[in-house]
Amino acid sequence: MEPNKRFKKAFDYLCSATMITYDDMMSKCRKHEIVVARQLMASALWVKGYRLKNIAEALNVTHSAVLHGVDTFDNLIATDRDHKNLYGPIYNRVLDLVTSRGGAIKDGVYLCGKVTGIEYEEALEKFNSIMKELKRSKFQKIFNPLAYDKYMENNFETNKRCFYHMLSCKYIYVLPDACKCEQARLEMEVAKNIGLTFLTEQDLYY
């Protein structure tokens, strides 16, 4: 069995990096490492603009499995440091090897929203939801400050690290509740001063 020619280089690299055969990926095997490899490829193809049908056919899975795989992989990359360290470099290389179909936007997006006065899990769910929408709108590089466990403590060192990442971005996505949070207002002020382009829900497209 051979992969689609459009994705062959990406599949060859992914199989080599994870020590999984292409036939394993196309099988119905539910071993953890094989499932993660499928999810990684699904996320990469989604970000590069391929349709649900194309991805499902490429991975020999159902449409619902593609959507679940993309959401699961993206959530783990955003919240699990070990998962990010292990699969992040592989994912970035796979992205490089997949030809973009829908014009993925590579310039970085910084997420900005209310975090004070709410539980970490609630804030994380809200930020991750926006990440999914941005990726479906073809934004490829998204910085979620909640990936840092100490972000909600609102201390100088954490803010400094977040502002450093903001400087590498071209856009800032402002959640509707951002103006209700002192930390988010400070981020918006800095973003305005350094010339970032502000995005809202109205700027998303599919």
PDB file of C-alpha atoms in Angstrom:
ATOM      1  CA  MET A   1       0.000   0.000   0.000  1.00  0.00           C
ATOM      2  CA  GLU A   2       1.344   3.430  -0.977  1.00  0.00           C
ATOM      3  CA  PRO A   3       0.248   6.894   0.250  1.00  0.00           C
ATOM      4  CA  ASN A   4      -1.244   9.538  -2.007  1.00  0.00           C
ATOM      5  CA  LYS A   5       1.590  11.147  -3.995  1.00  0.00           C
ATOM      6  CA  ARG A   6       0.673  14.591  -2.615  1.00  0.00           C
ATOM      7  CA  PHE A   7       1.362  13.405   0.919  1.00  0.00           C
ATOM      8  CA  LYS A   8       4.064  10.780   0.349  1.00  0.00           C
ATOM      9  CA  LYS A   9       7.005  12.805   1.703  1.00  0.00           C
ATOM     10  CA  ALA A  10       5.039  13.746   4.813  1.00  0.00           C
ATOM     11  CA  PHE A  11       3.921  10.154   5.431  1.00  0.00           C
ATOM     12  CA  ASP A  12       7.436   8.808   4.816  1.00  0.00           C
ATOM     13  CA  TYR A  13       8.895  11.232   7.347  1.00  0.00           C
ATOM     14  CA  LEU A  14       6.138  10.631   9.920  1.00  0.00           C
ATOM     15  CA  CYS A  15       6.533   6.858   9.704  1.00  0.00           C
ATOM     16  CA  SER A  16      10.295   7.138  10.036  1.00  0.00           C
ATOM     17  CA  ALA A  17      10.130   9.560  12.978  1.00  0.00           C
ATOM     18  CA  THR A  18       7.564   7.492  14.901  1.00  0.00           C
ATOM     19  CA  MET A  19       8.836   4.051  13.788  1.00  0.00           C
ATOM     20  CA  ILE A  20       5.359   3.168  12.544  1.00  0.00           C
ATOM     21  CA  THR A  21       4.730   1.608   9.145  1.00  0.00           C
ATOM     22  CA  TYR A  22       2.352   3.166   6.641  1.00  0.00           C
ATOM     23  CA  ASP A  23       0.296  -0.047   6.673  1.00  0.00           C
ATOM     24  CA  ASP A  24      -0.068   0.314  10.455  1.00  0.00           C
ATOM     25  CA  MET A  25      -1.416   3.840  10.005  1.00  0.00           C
ATOM     26  CA  MET A  26      -3.933   2.630   7.428  1.00  0.00           C
ATOM     27  CA  SER A  27      -5.070  -0.243   9.629  1.00  0.00           C
ATOM     28  CA  LYS A  28      -7.758  -0.146  12.301  1.00  0.00           C
ATOM     29  CA  CYS A  29      -5.156  -0.690  15.039  1.00  0.00           C
ATOM     30  CA  ARG A  30      -5.827   1.367  18.179  1.00  0.00           C
ATOM     31  CA  LYS A  31      -2.334   1.329  19.679  1.00  0.00           C
ATOM     32  CA  HIS A  32      -1.622   4.698  21.260  1.00  0.00           C
ATOM     33  CA  GLU A  33       1.386   5.622  19.117  1.00  0.00           C
ATOM     34  CA  ILE A  34      -0.452   4.737  15.897  1.00  0.00           C
ATOM     35  CA  VAL A  35      -3.554   6.714  16.888  1.00  0.00           C
ATOM     36  CA  VAL A  36      -1.408   9.751  17.735  1.00  0.00           C
ATOM     37  CA  ALA A  37       0.382   9.522  14.390  1.00  0.00           C
ATOM     38  CA  ARG A  38      -2.973   9.534  12.572  1.00  0.00           C
ATOM     39  CA  GLN A  39      -4.146  12.493  14.652  1.00  0.00           C
ATOM     40  CA  LEU A  40      -0.929  14.383  13.912  1.00  0.00           C
ATOM     41  CA  MET A  41      -1.311  13.891  10.180  1.00  0.00           C
ATOM     42  CA  ALA A  42      -5.017  14.794  10.313  1.00  0.00           C
ATOM     43  CA  SER A  43      -4.195  18.065  12.078  1.00  0.00           C
ATOM     44  CA  ALA A  44      -1.425  18.903   9.603  1.00  0.00           C
ATOM     45  CA  LEU A  45      -3.641  18.274   6.568  1.00  0.00           C
ATOM     46  CA  TRP A  46      -6.485  20.266   8.148  1.00  0.00           C
ATOM     47  CA  VAL A  47      -4.198  23.237   8.793  1.00  0.00           C
ATOM     48  CA  LYS A  48      -2.937  23.076   5.209  1.00  0.00           C
ATOM     49  CA  GLY A  49      -6.463  23.514   3.887  1.00  0.00           C
ATOM     50  CA  TYR A  50      -7.497  20.011   2.793  1.00  0.00           C
ATOM     51  CA  ARG A  51     -11.144  19.091   2.918  1.00  0.00           C
ATOM     52  CA  LEU A  52     -12.578  16.639   5.392  1.00  0.00           C
ATOM     53  CA  LYS A  53     -13.169  14.149   2.589  1.00  0.00           C
ATOM     54  CA  ASN A  54      -9.532  14.364   1.404  1.00  0.00           C
ATOM     55  CA  ILE A  55      -8.169  13.789   4.905  1.00  0.00           C
ATOM     56  CA  ALA A  56     -10.509  10.895   5.668  1.00  0.00           C
ATOM     57  CA  GLU A  57      -9.492   9.165   2.426  1.00  0.00           C
ATOM     58  CA  ALA A  58      -5.780   9.785   3.036  1.00  0.00           C
ATOM     59  CA  LEU A  59      -5.957   8.232   6.514  1.00  0.00           C
ATOM     60  CA  ASN A  60      -8.565   5.542   5.813  1.00  0.00           C
ATOM     61  CA  VAL A  61     -10.841   6.818   8.575  1.00  0.00           C
ATOM     62  CA  THR A  62     -14.305   8.340   8.904  1.00  0.00           C
ATOM     63  CA  HIS A  63     -15.069  12.065   8.795  1.00  0.00           C
ATOM     64  CA  SER A  64     -15.931  12.055  12.496  1.00  0.00           C
ATOM     65  CA  ALA A  65     -12.609  10.367  13.291  1.00  0.00           C
ATOM     66  CA  VAL A  66     -10.787  13.158  11.472  1.00  0.00           C
ATOM     67  CA  LEU A  67     -12.551  15.889  13.448  1.00  0.00           C
ATOM     68  CA  HIS A  68     -12.033  14.061  16.735  1.00  0.00           C
ATOM     69  CA  GLY A  69      -8.385  13.445  15.895  1.00  0.00           C
ATOM     70  CA  VAL A  70      -7.692  17.083  15.033  1.00  0.00           C
ATOM     71  CA  ASP A  71      -9.338  18.328  18.225  1.00  0.00           C
ATOM     72  CA  THR A  72      -7.580  15.752  20.414  1.00  0.00           C
ATOM     73  CA  PHE A  73      -4.120  16.352  18.972  1.00  0.00           C
ATOM     74  CA  ASP A  74      -4.430  20.144  19.089  1.00  0.00           C
ATOM     75  CA  ASN A  75      -5.629  20.050  22.705  1.00  0.00           C
ATOM     76  CA  LEU A  76      -2.737  17.843  23.772  1.00  0.00           C
ATOM     77  CA  ILE A  77      -0.163  19.990  22.003  1.00  0.00           C
ATOM     78  CA  ALA A  78      -1.603  23.045  23.756  1.00  0.00           C
ATOM     79  CA  THR A  79      -1.906  21.582  27.265  1.00  0.00           C
ATOM     80  CA  ASP A  80       0.489  18.641  27.673  1.00  0.00           C
ATOM     81  CA  ARG A  81       4.132  19.700  27.782  1.00  0.00           C
ATOM     82  CA  ASP A  82       5.493  16.160  27.361  1.00  0.00           C
ATOM     83  CA  HIS A  83       3.252  15.575  24.344  1.00  0.00           C
ATOM     84  CA  LYS A  84       4.351  18.884  22.833  1.00  0.00           C
ATOM     85  CA  ASN A  85       8.044  18.133  23.382  1.00  0.00           C
ATOM     86  CA  LEU A  86       7.705  14.680  21.829  1.00  0.00           C
ATOM     87  CA  TYR A  87       5.428  15.404  18.883  1.00  0.00           C
ATOM     88  CA  GLY A  88       5.819  19.149  18.330  1.00  0.00           C
ATOM     89  CA  PRO A  89       9.037  18.929  16.244  1.00  0.00           C
ATOM     90  CA  ILE A  90       7.616  16.035  14.208  1.00  0.00           C
ATOM     91  CA  TYR A  91       4.401  17.962  13.596  1.00  0.00           C
ATOM     92  CA  ASN A  92       6.279  21.057  12.431  1.00  0.00           C
ATOM     93  CA  ARG A  93       8.330  19.011   9.975  1.00  0.00           C
ATOM     94  CA  VAL A  94       5.217  17.260   8.629  1.00  0.00           C
ATOM     95  CA  LEU A  95       3.640  20.692   8.087  1.00  0.00           C
ATOM     96  CA  ASP A  96       6.682  21.721   6.064  1.00  0.00           C
ATOM     97  CA  LEU A  97       6.367  18.628   3.873  1.00  0.00           C
ATOM     98  CA  VAL A  98       2.645  18.990   3.116  1.00  0.00           C
ATOM     99  CA  THR A  99       1.831  21.272   0.203  1.00  0.00           C
ATOM    100  CA  SER A 100      -0.730  23.855   1.210  1.00  0.00           C
ATOM    101  CA  ARG A 101      -4.077  23.528  -0.531  1.00  0.00           C
ATOM    102  CA  GLY A 102      -5.882  26.491   0.923  1.00  0.00           C
ATOM    103  CA  GLY A 103      -3.216  29.078   1.546  1.00  0.00           C
ATOM    104  CA  ALA A 104      -2.335  28.546   5.194  1.00  0.00           C
ATOM    105  CA  ILE A 105      -1.470  31.762   7.017  1.00  0.00           C
ATOM    106  CA  LYS A 106       1.923  31.261   8.673  1.00  0.00           C
ATOM    107  CA  ASP A 107       2.154  34.576  10.519  1.00  0.00           C
ATOM    108  CA  GLY A 108       1.669  34.120  14.256  1.00  0.00           C
ATOM    109  CA  VAL A 109      -1.518  34.867  16.189  1.00  0.00           C
ATOM    110  CA  TYR A 110      -1.456  35.719  19.906  1.00  0.00           C
ATOM    111  CA  LEU A 111      -4.591  34.841  21.914  1.00  0.00           C
ATOM    112  CA  CYS A 112      -5.905  37.456  24.325  1.00  0.00           C
ATOM    113  CA  GLY A 113      -8.876  37.047  26.655  1.00  0.00           C
ATOM    114  CA  LYS A 114     -10.199  37.196  30.208  1.00  0.00           C
ATOM    115  CA  VAL A 115      -8.468  34.866  32.659  1.00  0.00           C
ATOM    116  CA  THR A 116      -8.938  36.552  36.039  1.00  0.00           C
ATOM    117  CA  GLY A 117     -11.899  35.518  38.179  1.00  0.00           C
ATOM    118  CA  ILE A 118     -12.426  32.177  36.414  1.00  0.00           C
ATOM    119  CA  GLU A 119     -11.030  28.674  36.875  1.00  0.00           C
ATOM    120  CA  TYR A 120      -8.019  27.578  34.835  1.00  0.00           C
ATOM    121  CA  GLU A 121      -9.935  24.717  33.198  1.00  0.00           C
ATOM    122  CA  GLU A 122     -12.691  27.098  32.085  1.00  0.00           C
ATOM    123  CA  ALA A 123     -10.202  29.555  30.626  1.00  0.00           C
ATOM    124  CA  LEU A 124      -8.273  26.755  28.913  1.00  0.00           C
ATOM    125  CA  GLU A 125     -11.422  25.364  27.291  1.00  0.00           C
ATOM    126  CA  LYS A 126     -12.301  28.822  26.001  1.00  0.00           C
ATOM    127  CA  PHE A 127      -8.839  29.483  24.562  1.00  0.00           C
ATOM    128  CA  ASN A 128      -8.582  26.016  23.005  1.00  0.00           C
ATOM    129  CA  SER A 129     -11.939  26.501  21.308  1.00  0.00           C
ATOM    130  CA  ILE A 130     -10.647  29.671  19.640  1.00  0.00           C
ATOM    131  CA  MET A 131      -7.464  27.850  18.610  1.00  0.00           C
ATOM    132  CA  LYS A 132      -9.560  25.289  16.742  1.00  0.00           C
ATOM    133  CA  GLU A 133     -11.503  28.000  14.925  1.00  0.00           C
ATOM    134  CA  LEU A 134      -8.317  29.817  13.953  1.00  0.00           C
ATOM    135  CA  LYS A 135      -6.769  26.636  12.575  1.00  0.00           C
ATOM    136  CA  ARG A 136      -9.899  25.925  10.594  1.00  0.00           C
ATOM    137  CA  SER A 137      -9.578  29.445   9.219  1.00  0.00           C
ATOM    138  CA  LYS A 138      -6.064  28.475   8.023  1.00  0.00           C
ATOM    139  CA  PHE A 139      -4.026  30.299  10.669  1.00  0.00           C
ATOM    140  CA  GLN A 140      -1.124  27.958  11.267  1.00  0.00           C
ATOM    141  CA  LYS A 141       0.979  29.452  14.072  1.00  0.00           C
ATOM    142  CA  ILE A 142      -1.041  30.268  17.201  1.00  0.00           C
ATOM    143  CA  PHE A 143       0.371  31.200  20.600  1.00  0.00           C
ATOM    144  CA  ASN A 144      -1.883  30.201  23.494  1.00  0.00           C
ATOM    145  CA  PRO A 145      -0.547  31.824  26.687  1.00  0.00           C
ATOM    146  CA  LEU A 146      -2.458  29.313  28.799  1.00  0.00           C
ATOM    147  CA  ALA A 147       0.020  26.690  27.631  1.00  0.00           C
ATOM    148  CA  TYR A 148       2.098  28.133  30.477  1.00  0.00           C
ATOM    149  CA  ASP A 149       0.729  26.852  33.775  1.00  0.00           C
ATOM    150  CA  LYS A 150       1.610  30.063  35.634  1.00  0.00           C
ATOM    151  CA  TYR A 151      -0.042  32.452  33.169  1.00  0.00           C
ATOM    152  CA  MET A 152      -3.082  33.065  35.366  1.00  0.00           C
ATOM    153  CA  GLU A 153      -0.881  34.179  38.270  1.00  0.00           C
ATOM    154  CA  ASN A 154      -0.315  37.454  36.394  1.00  0.00           C
ATOM    155  CA  ASN A 155       3.259  37.950  37.579  1.00  0.00           C
ATOM    156  CA  PHE A 156       6.081  39.883  35.976  1.00  0.00           C
ATOM    157  CA  GLU A 157       8.090  36.892  34.746  1.00  0.00           C
ATOM    158  CA  THR A 158       5.064  35.267  33.116  1.00  0.00           C
ATOM    159  CA  ASN A 159       3.989  38.500  31.449  1.00  0.00           C
ATOM    160  CA  LYS A 160       7.506  39.077  30.170  1.00  0.00           C
ATOM    161  CA  ARG A 161       7.569  35.628  28.565  1.00  0.00           C
ATOM    162  CA  CYS A 162       4.170  36.181  26.941  1.00  0.00           C
ATOM    163  CA  PHE A 163       5.146  39.603  25.603  1.00  0.00           C
ATOM    164  CA  TYR A 164       8.279  38.035  24.128  1.00  0.00           C
ATOM    165  CA  HIS A 165       6.101  35.605  22.152  1.00  0.00           C
ATOM    166  CA  MET A 166       3.716  38.390  21.207  1.00  0.00           C
ATOM    167  CA  LEU A 167       6.606  40.208  19.530  1.00  0.00           C
ATOM    168  CA  SER A 168       7.008  37.285  17.120  1.00  0.00           C
ATOM    169  CA  CYS A 169       3.341  37.468  16.051  1.00  0.00           C
ATOM    170  CA  LYS A 170       1.647  39.530  13.361  1.00  0.00           C
ATOM    171  CA  TYR A 171      -1.883  39.202  14.750  1.00  0.00           C
ATOM    172  CA  ILE A 172      -3.642  39.269  18.098  1.00  0.00           C
ATOM    173  CA  TYR A 173      -7.010  37.531  18.442  1.00  0.00           C
ATOM    174  CA  VAL A 174      -9.121  39.380  21.008  1.00  0.00           C
ATOM    175  CA  LEU A 175     -11.846  37.366  22.729  1.00  0.00           C
ATOM    176  CA  PRO A 176     -15.081  39.267  23.493  1.00  0.00           C
ATOM    177  CA  ASP A 177     -14.391  39.315  27.238  1.00  0.00           C
ATOM    178  CA  ALA A 178     -10.809  40.618  26.997  1.00  0.00           C
ATOM    179  CA  CYS A 179     -11.738  44.152  28.070  1.00  0.00           C
ATOM    180  CA  LYS A 180     -12.920  42.761  31.450  1.00  0.00           C
ATOM    181  CA  CYS A 181      -9.421  41.584  32.384  1.00  0.00           C
ATOM    182  CA  GLU A 182      -6.574  43.876  33.446  1.00  0.00           C
ATOM    183  CA  GLN A 183      -3.942  41.509  32.085  1.00  0.00           C
ATOM    184  CA  ALA A 184      -5.705  41.231  28.715  1.00  0.00           C
ATOM    185  CA  ARG A 185      -6.106  45.028  28.501  1.00  0.00           C
ATOM    186  CA  LEU A 186      -2.371  45.410  29.050  1.00  0.00           C
ATOM    187  CA  GLU A 187      -1.700  42.883  26.281  1.00  0.00           C
ATOM    188  CA  MET A 188      -3.998  44.774  23.916  1.00  0.00           C
ATOM    189  CA  GLU A 189      -2.229  48.042  24.703  1.00  0.00           C
ATOM    190  CA  VAL A 190       1.167  46.502  23.998  1.00  0.00           C
ATOM    191  CA  ALA A 191      -0.151  44.873  20.808  1.00  0.00           C
ATOM    192  CA  LYS A 192      -1.496  48.228  19.621  1.00  0.00           C
ATOM    193  CA  ASN A 193       1.821  49.947  20.320  1.00  0.00           C
ATOM    194  CA  ILE A 194       3.873  47.390  18.390  1.00  0.00           C
ATOM    195  CA  GLY A 195       1.486  47.367  15.427  1.00  0.00           C
ATOM    196  CA  LEU A 196      -0.190  43.955  15.619  1.00  0.00           C
ATOM    197  CA  THR A 197      -3.305  43.423  13.515  1.00  0.00           C
ATOM    198  CA  PHE A 198      -6.362  42.808  15.706  1.00  0.00           C
ATOM    199  CA  LEU A 199      -8.603  39.856  14.849  1.00  0.00           C
ATOM    200  CA  THR A 200     -12.086  39.017  16.095  1.00  0.00           C
ATOM    201  CA  GLU A 201     -14.667  36.372  15.276  1.00  0.00           C
ATOM    202  CA  GLN A 202     -15.760  38.374  12.212  1.00  0.00           C
ATOM    203  CA  ASP A 203     -12.315  37.807  10.658  1.00  0.00           C
ATOM    204  CA  LEU A 204     -12.594  34.010  10.655  1.00  0.00           C
ATOM    205  CA  TYR A 205     -13.456  32.229   7.434  1.00  0.00           C
ATOM    206  CA  TYR A 206     -13.817  28.643   6.285  1.00  0.00           C
TER     207      TYR A 206
END
